[in-house]
Amino acid sequence: MTRHPRRNAQNLLTRFNKLQADRFYEAGVWQDYTIYERAAEHATRTPDRIAVRDSHATLSYAELVSLADRMATDFRDLGLVAGDRIAVWLPSRVE
């Protein structure tokens, strides 16, 4: 029998992640919402409150949601659709 280390590692990682996810949901650490949904909720209640801060700038929740909406539009313009997966690298500063 031929072993496939990459496939076995992927299966192990998938099972581990599922077990961890179940534990986090059960403990109430994870909830069923996205970061965007949580930010939009805050933007509705407290739009001017600071959401992101670095040593040079801040973004309010309203500004953060507006920025996320612009990025989503840019992604759609590139041809991405709901369900597509992408990786986004962002600097650890407000821009």
JSON list of C-alpha atoms in Angstrom, two decimals:
[
{"chain": "A", "resi": 1, "resn": "MET", "atom": "CA", "xyz": [0.00, 0.00, 0.00]},
{"chain": "A", "resi": 2, "resn": "THR", "atom": "CA", "xyz": [1.35, 3.42, -0.95]},
{"chain": "A", "resi": 3, "resn": "ARG", "atom": "CA", "xyz": [1.24, 6.07, 1.74]},
{"chain": "A", "resi": 4, "resn": "HIS", "atom": "CA", "xyz": [0.39, 9.62, 0.83]},
{"chain": "A", "resi": 5, "resn": "PRO", "atom": "CA", "xyz": [1.92, 11.77, 3.59]},
{"chain": "A", "resi": 6, "resn": "ARG", "atom": "CA", "xyz": [0.40, 14.99, 2.32]},
{"chain": "A", "resi": 7, "resn": "ARG", "atom": "CA", "xyz": [-3.11, 13.50, 2.11]},
{"chain": "A", "resi": 8, "resn": "ASN", "atom": "CA", "xyz": [-2.73, 11.86, 5.53]},
{"chain": "A", "resi": 9, "resn": "ALA", "atom": "CA", "xyz": [-1.50, 15.12, 7.04]},
{"chain": "A", "resi": 10, "resn": "GLN", "atom": "CA", "xyz": [-4.44, 16.96, 5.44]},
{"chain": "A", "resi": 11, "resn": "ASN", "atom": "CA", "xyz": [-6.90, 14.42, 6.84]},
{"chain": "A", "resi": 12, "resn": "LEU", "atom": "CA", "xyz": [-5.37, 14.70, 10.30]},
{"chain": "A", "resi": 13, "resn": "LEU", "atom": "CA", "xyz": [-5.43, 18.50, 10.14]},
{"chain": "A", "resi": 14, "resn": "THR", "atom": "CA", "xyz": [-9.06, 18.49, 9.00]},
{"chain": "A", "resi": 15, "resn": "ARG", "atom": "CA", "xyz": [-10.11, 16.18, 11.85]},
{"chain": "A", "resi": 16, "resn": "PHE", "atom": "CA", "xyz": [-8.12, 18.24, 14.38]},
{"chain": "A", "resi": 17, "resn": "ASN", "atom": "CA", "xyz": [-9.64, 21.50, 13.14]},
{"chain": "A", "resi": 18, "resn": "LYS", "atom": "CA", "xyz": [-13.15, 20.03, 13.29]},
{"chain": "A", "resi": 19, "resn": "LEU", "atom": "CA", "xyz": [-12.60, 18.86, 16.87]},
{"chain": "A", "resi": 20, "resn": "GLN", "atom": "CA", "xyz": [-11.17, 22.23, 17.85]},
{"chain": "A", "resi": 21, "resn": "ALA", "atom": "CA", "xyz": [-14.00, 24.09, 16.12]},
{"chain": "A", "resi": 22, "resn": "ASP", "atom": "CA", "xyz": [-16.61, 21.98, 17.91]},
{"chain": "A", "resi": 23, "resn": "ARG", "atom": "CA", "xyz": [-14.95, 22.71, 21.27]},
{"chain": "A", "resi": 24, "resn": "PHE", "atom": "CA", "xyz": [-14.78, 26.44, 20.57]},
{"chain": "A", "resi": 25, "resn": "TYR", "atom": "CA", "xyz": [-18.44, 26.59, 19.49]},
{"chain": "A", "resi": 26, "resn": "GLU", "atom": "CA", "xyz": [-19.56, 24.59, 22.53]},
{"chain": "A", "resi": 27, "resn": "ALA", "atom": "CA", "xyz": [-17.58, 26.87, 24.85]},
{"chain": "A", "resi": 28, "resn": "GLY", "atom": "CA", "xyz": [-19.10, 29.96, 23.23]},
{"chain": "A", "resi": 29, "resn": "VAL", "atom": "CA", "xyz": [-15.68, 31.19, 22.08]},
{"chain": "A", "resi": 30, "resn": "TRP", "atom": "CA", "xyz": [-16.74, 31.04, 18.43]},
{"chain": "A", "resi": 31, "resn": "GLN", "atom": "CA", "xyz": [-20.10, 32.24, 17.27]},
{"chain": "A", "resi": 32, "resn": "ASP", "atom": "CA", "xyz": [-21.78, 32.00, 13.91]},
{"chain": "A", "resi": 33, "resn": "TYR", "atom": "CA", "xyz": [-20.95, 35.40, 12.40]},
{"chain": "A", "resi": 34, "resn": "THR", "atom": "CA", "xyz": [-18.21, 36.92, 10.29]},
{"chain": "A", "resi": 35, "resn": "ILE", "atom": "CA", "xyz": [-15.85, 39.70, 11.27]},
{"chain": "A", "resi": 36, "resn": "TYR", "atom": "CA", "xyz": [-17.61, 41.90, 8.73]},
{"chain": "A", "resi": 37, "resn": "GLU", "atom": "CA", "xyz": [-21.02, 41.18, 10.29]},
{"chain": "A", "resi": 38, "resn": "ARG", "atom": "CA", "xyz": [-19.72, 42.09, 13.73]},
{"chain": "A", "resi": 39, "resn": "ALA", "atom": "CA", "xyz": [-18.09, 45.31, 12.45]},
{"chain": "A", "resi": 40, "resn": "ALA", "atom": "CA", "xyz": [-21.29, 46.28, 10.58]},
{"chain": "A", "resi": 41, "resn": "GLU", "atom": "CA", "xyz": [-23.30, 45.70, 13.76]},
{"chain": "A", "resi": 42, "resn": "HIS", "atom": "CA", "xyz": [-20.95, 48.02, 15.66]},
{"chain": "A", "resi": 43, "resn": "ALA", "atom": "CA", "xyz": [-21.08, 50.56, 12.81]},
{"chain": "A", "resi": 44, "resn": "THR", "atom": "CA", "xyz": [-24.86, 50.66, 13.11]},
{"chain": "A", "resi": 45, "resn": "ARG", "atom": "CA", "xyz": [-24.81, 51.19, 16.88]},
{"chain": "A", "resi": 46, "resn": "THR", "atom": "CA", "xyz": [-21.64, 53.26, 17.30]},
{"chain": "A", "resi": 47, "resn": "PRO", "atom": "CA", "xyz": [-20.40, 54.43, 13.89]},
{"chain": "A", "resi": 48, "resn": "ASP", "atom": "CA", "xyz": [-17.87, 56.93, 15.24]},
{"chain": "A", "resi": 49, "resn": "ARG", "atom": "CA", "xyz": [-16.28, 54.64, 17.80]},
{"chain": "A", "resi": 50, "resn": "ILE", "atom": "CA", "xyz": [-12.70, 53.60, 17.03]},
{"chain": "A", "resi": 51, "resn": "ALA", "atom": "CA", "xyz": [-12.45, 50.15, 15.47]},
{"chain": "A", "resi": 52, "resn": "VAL", "atom": "CA", "xyz": [-8.78, 50.08, 14.42]},
{"chain": "A", "resi": 53, "resn": "ARG", "atom": "CA", "xyz": [-5.86, 52.09, 15.70]},
{"chain": "A", "resi": 54, "resn": "ASP", "atom": "CA", "xyz": [-2.14, 52.23, 15.11]},
{"chain": "A", "resi": 55, "resn": "SER", "atom": "CA", "xyz": [0.46, 54.77, 16.18]},
{"chain": "A", "resi": 56, "resn": "HIS", "atom": "CA", "xyz": [-0.39, 57.10, 13.28]},
{"chain": "A", "resi": 57, "resn": "ALA", "atom": "CA", "xyz": [-4.06, 56.74, 12.44]},
{"chain": "A", "resi": 58, "resn": "THR", "atom": "CA", "xyz": [-7.48, 55.42, 13.46]},
{"chain": "A", "resi": 59, "resn": "LEU", "atom": "CA", "xyz": [-10.53, 54.07, 11.66]},
{"chain": "A", "resi": 60, "resn": "SER", "atom": "CA", "xyz": [-14.04, 54.27, 13.04]},
{"chain": "A", "resi": 61, "resn": "TYR", "atom": "CA", "xyz": [-16.41, 51.34, 12.64]},
{"chain": "A", "resi": 62, "resn": "ALA", "atom": "CA", "xyz": [-18.22, 53.25, 9.88]},
{"chain": "A", "resi": 63, "resn": "GLU", "atom": "CA", "xyz": [-14.93, 53.85, 8.06]},
{"chain": "A", "resi": 64, "resn": "LEU", "atom": "CA", "xyz": [-13.86, 50.22, 8.51]},
{"chain": "A", "resi": 65, "resn": "VAL", "atom": "CA", "xyz": [-17.12, 48.90, 7.05]},
{"chain": "A", "resi": 66, "resn": "SER", "atom": "CA", "xyz": [-16.91, 51.39, 4.18]},
{"chain": "A", "resi": 67, "resn": "LEU", "atom": "CA", "xyz": [-13.36, 50.22, 3.43]},
{"chain": "A", "resi": 68, "resn": "ALA", "atom": "CA", "xyz": [-14.45, 46.56, 3.55]},
{"chain": "A", "resi": 69, "resn": "ASP", "atom": "CA", "xyz": [-17.33, 47.34, 1.18]},
{"chain": "A", "resi": 70, "resn": "ARG", "atom": "CA", "xyz": [-14.93, 49.02, -1.28]},
{"chain": "A", "resi": 71, "resn": "MET", "atom": "CA", "xyz": [-12.60, 46.02, -1.11]},
{"chain": "A", "resi": 72, "resn": "ALA", "atom": "CA", "xyz": [-15.54, 43.66, -1.75]},
{"chain": "A", "resi": 73, "resn": "THR", "atom": "CA", "xyz": [-16.51, 45.71, -4.80]},
{"chain": "A", "resi": 74, "resn": "ASP", "atom": "CA", "xyz": [-12.93, 45.57, -6.07]},
{"chain": "A", "resi": 75, "resn": "PHE", "atom": "CA", "xyz": [-12.89, 41.78, -5.62]},
{"chain": "A", "resi": 76, "resn": "ARG", "atom": "CA", "xyz": [-16.18, 41.45, -7.53]},
{"chain": "A", "resi": 77, "resn": "ASP", "atom": "CA", "xyz": [-14.75, 43.65, -10.29]},
{"chain": "A", "resi": 78, "resn": "LEU", "atom": "CA", "xyz": [-11.86, 41.17, -10.53]},
{"chain": "A", "resi": 79, "resn": "GLY", "atom": "CA", "xyz": [-14.35, 38.37, -11.13]},
{"chain": "A", "resi": 80, "resn": "LEU", "atom": "CA", "xyz": [-14.56, 36.84, -7.66]},
{"chain": "A", "resi": 81, "resn": "VAL", "atom": "CA", "xyz": [-17.92, 35.49, -6.59]},
{"chain": "A", "resi": 82, "resn": "ALA", "atom": "CA", "xyz": [-19.44, 34.33, -3.32]},
{"chain": "A", "resi": 83, "resn": "GLY", "atom": "CA", "xyz": [-17.76, 31.12, -2.19]},
{"chain": "A", "resi": 84, "resn": "ASP", "atom": "CA", "xyz": [-14.39, 31.89, -3.81]},
{"chain": "A", "resi": 85, "resn": "ARG", "atom": "CA", "xyz": [-11.46, 31.70, -1.44]},
{"chain": "A", "resi": 86, "resn": "ILE", "atom": "CA", "xyz": [-8.63, 34.18, -1.46]},
{"chain": "A", "resi": 87, "resn": "ALA", "atom": "CA", "xyz": [-5.71, 35.12, 0.72]},
{"chain": "A", "resi": 88, "resn": "VAL", "atom": "CA", "xyz": [-5.30, 38.77, 1.64]},
{"chain": "A", "resi": 89, "resn": "TRP", "atom": "CA", "xyz": [-2.13, 40.12, 3.15]},
{"chain": "A", "resi": 90, "resn": "LEU", "atom": "CA", "xyz": [-2.59, 43.38, 4.98]},
{"chain": "A", "resi": 91, "resn": "PRO", "atom": "CA", "xyz": [0.04, 45.39, 6.81]},
{"chain": "A", "resi": 92, "resn": "SER", "atom": "CA", "xyz": [-0.36, 45.76, 10.56]},
{"chain": "A", "resi": 93, "resn": "ARG", "atom": "CA", "xyz": [-1.16, 49.45, 10.25]},
{"chain": "A", "resi": 94, "resn": "VAL", "atom": "CA", "xyz": [-4.09, 51.62, 9.25]},
{"chain": "A", "resi": 95, "resn": "GLU", "atom": "CA", "xyz": [-3.91, 52.67, 5.60]}
]
